[in-house]
Amino acid sequence: MDEAHVQRRKERLDLAARFRPTQIKVLVLDSAPRGTAEDYFYRAATDRTVRSVTARMYFDELVKCMGTKVAKIDEILCLNEFRNKGFFLNYGVECPIENKGELLNALRRLAPTIVKRVQYLLQPTYIVPISKGTEELIRLFGLIGWGDRLVLDKGGPFVDPYLGDPQRQAVFATSFGDRVSKALGALPS
């Protein structure tokens, strides 16, 4: 890893730490951050056009997970509400990996460390996996006795295959935010 890579990772971790709740009620667990620095979830954008379409849709879906209906997105307010409601987004792999094969290999290799981080450091009430790459982690959480903390979509992670394609997403109703909100609403407080 070069110095620039380490600096970008540190910056992402610092941004996330600003919005980490004291007690994590809902840990939204994704495989890895996506895209550029501007697309990072915890980098609040005052001008949303700096984010890619996929990153804007991703941000909006995470906001919907809280059950919040927002007509106009103010990212700083949304991130504060995310924290205040006990939500926290974390990644299995902390650096973006574009190649799906490399990402899956990294997740497999790091799976025991990821589970320990969640179990001993983050200690959430519920875990909501939101990408295909988190499937293997679901099994491991079950093995450590945390299966009852998992909030799943038909036994697997919440996945939106059309994220970044607003027309297909609308037609096929694949967005995960409302489905996560509904699943969380059915759980005991």
Tab-separated table of C-alpha atoms in Angstrom:
chain	number	residue	atom	x	y	z
A	1	MET	CA	0.000	0.000	0.000
A	2	ASP	CA	1.258	3.433	-0.843
A	3	GLU	CA	0.994	6.514	1.374
A	4	ALA	CA	-1.933	7.968	-0.615
A	5	HIS	CA	-3.917	4.734	-0.175
A	6	VAL	CA	-3.293	4.763	3.576
A	7	GLN	CA	-4.311	8.431	3.779
A	8	ARG	CA	-7.586	7.805	1.875
A	9	ARG	CA	-8.399	4.872	4.185
A	10	LYS	CA	-7.684	6.983	7.282
A	11	GLU	CA	-9.886	9.773	5.946
A	12	ARG	CA	-12.787	7.336	5.347
A	13	LEU	CA	-12.432	5.918	8.865
A	14	ASP	CA	-12.323	9.430	10.381
A	15	LEU	CA	-15.456	10.468	8.483
A	16	ALA	CA	-17.311	7.346	9.640
A	17	ALA	CA	-16.198	7.881	13.246
A	18	ARG	CA	-17.835	11.340	13.243
A	19	PHE	CA	-21.221	9.709	12.621
A	20	ARG	CA	-20.832	6.571	14.743
A	21	PRO	CA	-23.553	6.301	17.388
A	22	THR	CA	-22.612	5.591	20.983
A	23	GLN	CA	-24.745	2.440	20.905
A	24	ILE	CA	-25.226	0.849	17.486
A	25	LYS	CA	-28.776	-0.398	17.186
A	26	VAL	CA	-28.632	-1.292	13.482
A	27	LEU	CA	-25.363	-2.129	11.766
A	28	VAL	CA	-25.772	-1.939	8.010
A	29	LEU	CA	-23.001	-4.174	6.697
A	30	ASP	CA	-21.791	-3.799	3.129
A	31	SER	CA	-18.898	-5.549	1.375
A	32	ALA	CA	-16.704	-2.521	0.592
A	33	PRO	CA	-17.019	1.203	-0.105
A	34	ARG	CA	-17.807	2.051	-3.698
A	35	GLY	CA	-16.274	4.452	-6.152
A	36	THR	CA	-14.454	7.686	-5.592
A	37	ALA	CA	-13.882	9.717	-2.432
A	38	GLU	CA	-16.877	11.904	-3.348
A	39	ASP	CA	-19.095	8.810	-3.424
A	40	TYR	CA	-18.239	7.723	0.132
A	41	PHE	CA	-21.435	7.523	2.210
A	42	TYR	CA	-20.121	9.477	5.205
A	43	ARG	CA	-18.737	12.330	3.066
A	44	ALA	CA	-21.742	14.654	3.201
A	45	ALA	CA	-22.207	16.475	-0.085
A	46	THR	CA	-23.789	19.921	-0.057
A	47	ASP	CA	-24.015	19.654	-3.843
A	48	ARG	CA	-25.236	16.136	-4.593
A	49	THR	CA	-24.151	16.359	-8.236
A	50	VAL	CA	-20.556	15.653	-7.106
A	51	ARG	CA	-21.710	12.115	-6.326
A	52	SER	CA	-22.277	9.561	-9.063
A	53	VAL	CA	-25.883	8.549	-9.773
A	54	THR	CA	-25.221	5.189	-8.118
A	55	ALA	CA	-23.798	6.853	-4.978
A	56	ARG	CA	-26.797	9.218	-4.711
A	57	MET	CA	-29.197	6.283	-5.033
A	58	TYR	CA	-27.181	4.292	-2.478
A	59	PHE	CA	-27.259	7.204	-0.021
A	60	ASP	CA	-31.018	7.610	-0.488
A	61	GLU	CA	-31.648	3.891	0.052
A	62	LEU	CA	-29.647	3.946	3.294
A	63	VAL	CA	-31.724	6.910	4.479
A	64	LYS	CA	-34.900	4.944	3.661
A	65	CYS	CA	-33.655	2.090	5.897
A	66	MET	CA	-34.480	4.292	8.890
A	67	GLY	CA	-38.106	4.546	7.803
A	68	THR	CA	-37.569	8.229	7.054
A	69	LYS	CA	-39.487	9.769	4.193
A	70	VAL	CA	-37.434	12.654	2.872
A	71	ALA	CA	-38.610	14.745	-0.059
A	72	LYS	CA	-35.374	16.715	-0.415
A	73	ILE	CA	-32.156	15.165	0.833
A	74	ASP	CA	-29.903	17.253	3.084
A	75	GLU	CA	-27.024	14.845	3.537
A	76	ILE	CA	-25.665	16.330	6.765
A	77	LEU	CA	-29.110	16.201	8.397
A	78	CYS	CA	-29.607	12.655	7.119
A	79	LEU	CA	-26.234	11.493	8.466
A	80	ASN	CA	-26.998	13.035	11.850
A	81	GLU	CA	-30.406	11.343	11.913
A	82	PHE	CA	-28.768	8.061	10.876
A	83	ARG	CA	-26.457	8.355	13.903
A	84	ASN	CA	-29.186	9.585	16.277
A	85	LYS	CA	-31.399	6.603	15.421
A	86	GLY	CA	-28.512	4.235	16.174
A	87	PHE	CA	-27.710	3.279	12.564
A	88	PHE	CA	-24.148	2.743	11.409
A	89	LEU	CA	-22.816	1.678	8.014
A	90	ASN	CA	-19.681	-0.444	8.100
A	91	TYR	CA	-17.807	-2.420	5.494
A	92	GLY	CA	-16.284	-5.874	5.593
A	93	VAL	CA	-13.343	-4.601	3.551
A	94	GLU	CA	-12.488	-1.004	4.357
A	95	CYS	CA	-11.023	-0.049	0.975
A	96	PRO	CA	-12.772	0.009	-2.426
A	97	ILE	CA	-12.120	-3.061	-4.567
A	98	GLU	CA	-13.633	-2.847	-8.039
A	99	ASN	CA	-12.914	-6.413	-9.161
A	100	LYS	CA	-15.702	-8.665	-7.807
A	101	GLY	CA	-13.443	-11.732	-7.671
A	102	GLU	CA	-10.799	-9.875	-5.663
A	103	LEU	CA	-13.505	-8.487	-3.351
A	104	LEU	CA	-14.946	-11.956	-2.668
A	105	ASN	CA	-11.458	-13.337	-2.005
A	106	ALA	CA	-10.730	-10.476	0.409
A	107	LEU	CA	-14.063	-11.013	2.200
A	108	ARG	CA	-13.372	-14.747	2.577
A	109	ARG	CA	-9.872	-14.109	3.851
A	110	LEU	CA	-11.024	-11.405	6.297
A	111	ALA	CA	-14.316	-13.047	7.362
A	112	PRO	CA	-13.146	-14.141	10.855
A	113	THR	CA	-11.711	-10.656	11.505
A	114	ILE	CA	-14.897	-8.975	10.248
A	115	VAL	CA	-17.075	-11.111	12.542
A	116	LYS	CA	-14.817	-10.370	15.540
A	117	ARG	CA	-14.884	-6.622	14.764
A	118	VAL	CA	-18.679	-6.684	14.709
A	119	GLN	CA	-18.965	-8.912	17.771
A	120	TYR	CA	-16.442	-7.220	20.061
A	121	LEU	CA	-16.001	-3.672	18.777
A	122	LEU	CA	-19.270	-2.604	17.170
A	123	GLN	CA	-21.686	-4.774	19.224
A	124	PRO	CA	-24.897	-3.928	17.330
A	125	THR	CA	-28.386	-4.983	18.323
A	126	TYR	CA	-29.162	-5.946	14.708
A	127	ILE	CA	-27.052	-6.588	11.599
A	128	VAL	CA	-28.426	-5.848	8.125
A	129	PRO	CA	-26.190	-7.223	5.337
A	130	ILE	CA	-26.785	-5.302	2.096
A	131	SER	CA	-24.626	-6.835	-0.610
A	132	LYS	CA	-24.102	-10.203	-2.219
A	133	GLY	CA	-20.555	-10.394	-0.847
A	134	THR	CA	-21.846	-10.537	2.734
A	135	GLU	CA	-23.540	-13.935	2.205
A	136	GLU	CA	-20.648	-15.876	3.704
A	137	LEU	CA	-20.656	-13.632	6.788
A	138	ILE	CA	-24.290	-14.564	7.458
A	139	ARG	CA	-23.264	-18.171	8.043
A	140	LEU	CA	-20.431	-17.114	10.374
A	141	PHE	CA	-22.713	-14.902	12.469
A	142	GLY	CA	-24.988	-17.917	12.849
A	143	LEU	CA	-22.065	-20.053	14.005
A	144	ILE	CA	-21.190	-17.613	16.808
A	145	GLY	CA	-24.800	-17.530	18.006
A	146	TRP	CA	-25.708	-14.183	16.466
A	147	GLY	CA	-28.217	-15.519	13.946
A	148	ASP	CA	-31.069	-13.854	15.838
A	149	ARG	CA	-29.424	-10.449	15.306
A	150	LEU	CA	-29.431	-10.805	11.536
A	151	VAL	CA	-32.129	-8.998	9.565
A	152	LEU	CA	-32.303	-10.790	6.229
A	153	ASP	CA	-34.184	-10.672	2.952
A	154	LYS	CA	-35.508	-14.180	2.257
A	155	GLY	CA	-32.587	-15.696	4.176
A	156	GLY	CA	-29.895	-13.621	2.484
A	157	PRO	CA	-28.566	-10.084	2.252
A	158	PHE	CA	-30.620	-7.196	0.931
A	159	VAL	CA	-29.400	-6.694	-2.643
A	160	ASP	CA	-30.402	-4.230	-5.343
A	161	PRO	CA	-29.121	-5.487	-8.709
A	162	TYR	CA	-30.215	-2.277	-10.448
A	163	LEU	CA	-28.646	0.265	-8.097
A	164	GLY	CA	-27.479	3.094	-10.335
A	165	ASP	CA	-30.173	2.450	-12.952
A	166	PRO	CA	-33.210	4.467	-11.770
A	167	GLN	CA	-35.497	3.295	-14.585
A	168	ARG	CA	-34.883	-0.437	-14.106
A	169	GLN	CA	-34.943	-0.040	-10.324
A	170	ALA	CA	-38.381	1.611	-10.504
A	171	VAL	CA	-39.751	-0.998	-12.913
A	172	PHE	CA	-38.488	-3.999	-10.942
A	173	ALA	CA	-38.950	-2.466	-7.446
A	174	THR	CA	-35.543	-3.699	-6.301
A	175	SER	CA	-34.521	-0.857	-3.992
A	176	PHE	CA	-33.504	-2.159	-0.578
A	177	GLY	CA	-34.235	0.832	1.683
A	178	ASP	CA	-37.978	0.305	2.048
A	179	ARG	CA	-37.547	-3.470	2.409
A	180	VAL	CA	-34.995	-2.981	5.205
A	181	SER	CA	-37.240	-0.436	6.945
A	182	LYS	CA	-40.195	-2.810	6.793
A	183	ALA	CA	-38.125	-5.737	8.148
A	184	LEU	CA	-36.760	-3.591	11.001
A	185	GLY	CA	-40.259	-2.310	11.798
A	186	ALA	CA	-41.404	-5.898	12.405
A	187	LEU	CA	-38.725	-6.465	15.072
A	188	PRO	CA	-39.063	-5.850	18.817
A	189	SER	CA	-37.606	-2.494	19.862
